[in-house]
């Protein structure tokens, strides 16, 4: 599994409600995207920064997604998004009471 963390500027002087409206409008890009397991959005309105935290099945799927997403974010925000790729060898899911390892083990 792979985690990507994307940081992007929010609209200067924008509100939380405006940021959520923008995010809601972007949902069709994510829903049902092959390889995307989960996405979290975090906002720091005071600092004017948003983040997307994604869990992917593979790096190839993440890179394919961000080829297009990078251009959309740049157009919408006027800035180049910061995108970090992180290996996720262990995932703890308390709702499912499961721990997954990259080698396929579950405990």
PDB file of C-alpha atoms in Angstrom:
ATOM      1  CA  UNK A   1       0.000   0.000   0.000  1.00  0.00           C
ATOM      2  CA  UNK A   2       1.015   3.583  -0.552  1.00  0.00           C
ATOM      3  CA  UNK A   3       0.009   6.839   1.120  1.00  0.00           C
ATOM      4  CA  UNK A   4       0.169  10.159  -0.668  1.00  0.00           C
ATOM      5  CA  UNK A   5      -0.054  13.474   1.117  1.00  0.00           C
ATOM      6  CA  UNK A   6      -0.966  16.449  -1.022  1.00  0.00           C
ATOM      7  CA  UNK A   7      -0.725  20.001   0.313  1.00  0.00           C
ATOM      8  CA  UNK A   8      -2.413  22.857  -1.501  1.00  0.00           C
ATOM      9  CA  UNK A   9      -3.268  26.494  -0.751  1.00  0.00           C
ATOM     10  CA  UNK A  10      -6.834  27.414   0.078  1.00  0.00           C
ATOM     11  CA  UNK A  11      -8.538  30.482  -1.346  1.00  0.00           C
ATOM     12  CA  UNK A  12      -7.082  33.519   0.478  1.00  0.00           C
ATOM     13  CA  UNK A  13      -9.573  34.731   3.075  1.00  0.00           C
ATOM     14  CA  UNK A  14     -11.809  31.764   2.319  1.00  0.00           C
ATOM     15  CA  UNK A  15     -14.042  30.086   4.849  1.00  0.00           C
ATOM     16  CA  UNK A  16     -14.361  26.457   5.882  1.00  0.00           C
ATOM     17  CA  UNK A  17     -17.750  26.319   4.152  1.00  0.00           C
ATOM     18  CA  UNK A  18     -16.214  27.562   0.880  1.00  0.00           C
ATOM     19  CA  UNK A  19     -13.441  24.978   1.110  1.00  0.00           C
ATOM     20  CA  UNK A  20     -15.987  22.215   1.732  1.00  0.00           C
ATOM     21  CA  UNK A  21     -18.057  23.369  -1.254  1.00  0.00           C
ATOM     22  CA  UNK A  22     -14.955  23.125  -3.465  1.00  0.00           C
ATOM     23  CA  UNK A  23     -14.139  19.671  -2.093  1.00  0.00           C
ATOM     24  CA  UNK A  24     -17.702  18.467  -2.604  1.00  0.00           C
ATOM     25  CA  UNK A  25     -17.511  19.582  -6.229  1.00  0.00           C
ATOM     26  CA  UNK A  26     -14.320  17.569  -6.704  1.00  0.00           C
ATOM     27  CA  UNK A  27     -15.752  14.280  -5.393  1.00  0.00           C
ATOM     28  CA  UNK A  28     -16.475  12.794  -8.846  1.00  0.00           C
ATOM     29  CA  UNK A  29     -12.696  12.718  -9.457  1.00  0.00           C
ATOM     30  CA  UNK A  30     -12.208  10.335  -6.516  1.00  0.00           C
ATOM     31  CA  UNK A  31     -15.311   8.185  -6.201  1.00  0.00           C
ATOM     32  CA  UNK A  32     -14.729   4.824  -7.802  1.00  0.00           C
ATOM     33  CA  UNK A  33     -11.171   5.642  -8.913  1.00  0.00           C
ATOM     34  CA  UNK A  34      -9.395   2.323  -9.377  1.00  0.00           C
ATOM     35  CA  UNK A  35      -6.769   1.710  -6.726  1.00  0.00           C
ATOM     36  CA  UNK A  36      -7.876   4.493  -4.376  1.00  0.00           C
ATOM     37  CA  UNK A  37      -8.810   2.803  -1.105  1.00  0.00           C
ATOM     38  CA  UNK A  38      -9.542   5.860   1.007  1.00  0.00           C
ATOM     39  CA  UNK A  39      -9.088   9.624   1.039  1.00  0.00           C
ATOM     40  CA  UNK A  40      -9.039  12.055   3.941  1.00  0.00           C
ATOM     41  CA  UNK A  41      -9.190  15.834   3.652  1.00  0.00           C
ATOM     42  CA  UNK A  42      -7.680  18.071   6.317  1.00  0.00           C
ATOM     43  CA  UNK A  43      -8.020  21.840   6.499  1.00  0.00           C
ATOM     44  CA  UNK A  44      -6.173  24.562   8.370  1.00  0.00           C
ATOM     45  CA  UNK A  45      -8.268  27.608   7.540  1.00  0.00           C
ATOM     46  CA  UNK A  46      -6.124  29.958   9.661  1.00  0.00           C
ATOM     47  CA  UNK A  47      -2.962  29.013   7.744  1.00  0.00           C
ATOM     48  CA  UNK A  48      -4.842  28.733   4.433  1.00  0.00           C
ATOM     49  CA  UNK A  49      -3.687  25.178   3.727  1.00  0.00           C
ATOM     50  CA  UNK A  50      -5.535  22.022   2.795  1.00  0.00           C
ATOM     51  CA  UNK A  51      -4.291  18.463   2.538  1.00  0.00           C
ATOM     52  CA  UNK A  52      -5.483  15.335   0.826  1.00  0.00           C
ATOM     53  CA  UNK A  53      -4.300  12.108   2.432  1.00  0.00           C
ATOM     54  CA  UNK A  54      -4.823   9.122   0.158  1.00  0.00           C
ATOM     55  CA  UNK A  55      -4.402   5.373   0.638  1.00  0.00           C
ATOM     56  CA  UNK A  56      -3.587   3.555  -2.613  1.00  0.00           C
ATOM     57  CA  UNK A  57      -3.237  -0.077  -3.628  1.00  0.00           C
ATOM     58  CA  UNK A  58      -0.107   0.749  -5.672  1.00  0.00           C
ATOM     59  CA  UNK A  59       2.270   3.556  -6.560  1.00  0.00           C
ATOM     60  CA  UNK A  60       1.434   3.185 -10.257  1.00  0.00           C
ATOM     61  CA  UNK A  61      -2.235   3.916  -9.591  1.00  0.00           C
ATOM     62  CA  UNK A  62      -1.345   6.945  -7.457  1.00  0.00           C
ATOM     63  CA  UNK A  63       1.052   8.334 -10.059  1.00  0.00           C
ATOM     64  CA  UNK A  64      -1.559   7.880 -12.786  1.00  0.00           C
ATOM     65  CA  UNK A  65      -4.110   9.788 -10.751  1.00  0.00           C
ATOM     66  CA  UNK A  66      -1.777  12.655  -9.896  1.00  0.00           C
ATOM     67  CA  UNK A  67      -0.714  13.216 -13.509  1.00  0.00           C
ATOM     68  CA  UNK A  68      -4.144  14.774 -14.094  1.00  0.00           C
ATOM     69  CA  UNK A  69      -4.861  15.945 -10.530  1.00  0.00           C
ATOM     70  CA  UNK A  70      -1.695  18.051 -10.387  1.00  0.00           C
ATOM     71  CA  UNK A  71      -2.870  20.139 -13.361  1.00  0.00           C
ATOM     72  CA  UNK A  72      -6.366  20.551 -11.890  1.00  0.00           C
ATOM     73  CA  UNK A  73      -5.014  21.689  -8.513  1.00  0.00           C
ATOM     74  CA  UNK A  74      -2.580  24.096 -10.192  1.00  0.00           C
ATOM     75  CA  UNK A  75      -5.433  25.587 -12.269  1.00  0.00           C
ATOM     76  CA  UNK A  76      -7.830  25.838  -9.317  1.00  0.00           C
ATOM     77  CA  UNK A  77      -5.381  27.164  -6.718  1.00  0.00           C
ATOM     78  CA  UNK A  78      -2.816  28.994  -8.840  1.00  0.00           C
ATOM     79  CA  UNK A  79       0.013  27.079  -7.175  1.00  0.00           C
ATOM     80  CA  UNK A  80       1.900  23.846  -7.666  1.00  0.00           C
ATOM     81  CA  UNK A  81       0.618  21.268  -5.153  1.00  0.00           C
ATOM     82  CA  UNK A  82       3.133  19.489  -2.937  1.00  0.00           C
ATOM     83  CA  UNK A  83       2.762  15.723  -3.341  1.00  0.00           C
ATOM     84  CA  UNK A  84       4.629  13.221  -1.150  1.00  0.00           C
ATOM     85  CA  UNK A  85       4.630   9.453  -1.644  1.00  0.00           C
ATOM     86  CA  UNK A  86       5.013   7.224   1.430  1.00  0.00           C
ATOM     87  CA  UNK A  87       5.280   3.447   1.716  1.00  0.00           C
ATOM     88  CA  UNK A  88       2.556   2.097   4.035  1.00  0.00           C
ATOM     89  CA  UNK A  89       3.783  -1.346   5.141  1.00  0.00           C
ATOM     90  CA  UNK A  90       1.358  -1.627   8.080  1.00  0.00           C
ATOM     91  CA  UNK A  91      -2.247  -0.455   8.354  1.00  0.00           C
ATOM     92  CA  UNK A  92      -4.205  -0.654  11.609  1.00  0.00           C
ATOM     93  CA  UNK A  93      -8.000  -0.597  11.204  1.00  0.00           C
ATOM     94  CA  UNK A  94      -9.737  -0.472  14.572  1.00  0.00           C
ATOM     95  CA  UNK A  95     -13.208  -0.455  13.020  1.00  0.00           C
ATOM     96  CA  UNK A  96     -12.487  -3.818  11.398  1.00  0.00           C
ATOM     97  CA  UNK A  97     -10.250  -4.957  14.289  1.00  0.00           C
ATOM     98  CA  UNK A  98      -7.560  -5.850  11.748  1.00  0.00           C
ATOM     99  CA  UNK A  99      -3.923  -5.082  11.034  1.00  0.00           C
ATOM    100  CA  UNK A 100      -2.686  -5.506   7.452  1.00  0.00           C
ATOM    101  CA  UNK A 101       0.939  -5.970   6.454  1.00  0.00           C
ATOM    102  CA  UNK A 102       2.331  -5.251   2.989  1.00  0.00           C
ATOM    103  CA  UNK A 103       3.214  -8.926   2.553  1.00  0.00           C
ATOM    104  CA  UNK A 104      -0.483  -9.825   2.808  1.00  0.00           C
ATOM    105  CA  UNK A 105      -0.567 -10.976   6.432  1.00  0.00           C
ATOM    106  CA  UNK A 106      -3.454  -9.924   8.649  1.00  0.00           C
ATOM    107  CA  UNK A 107      -3.493 -10.122  12.426  1.00  0.00           C
TER     108      UNK A 107
END
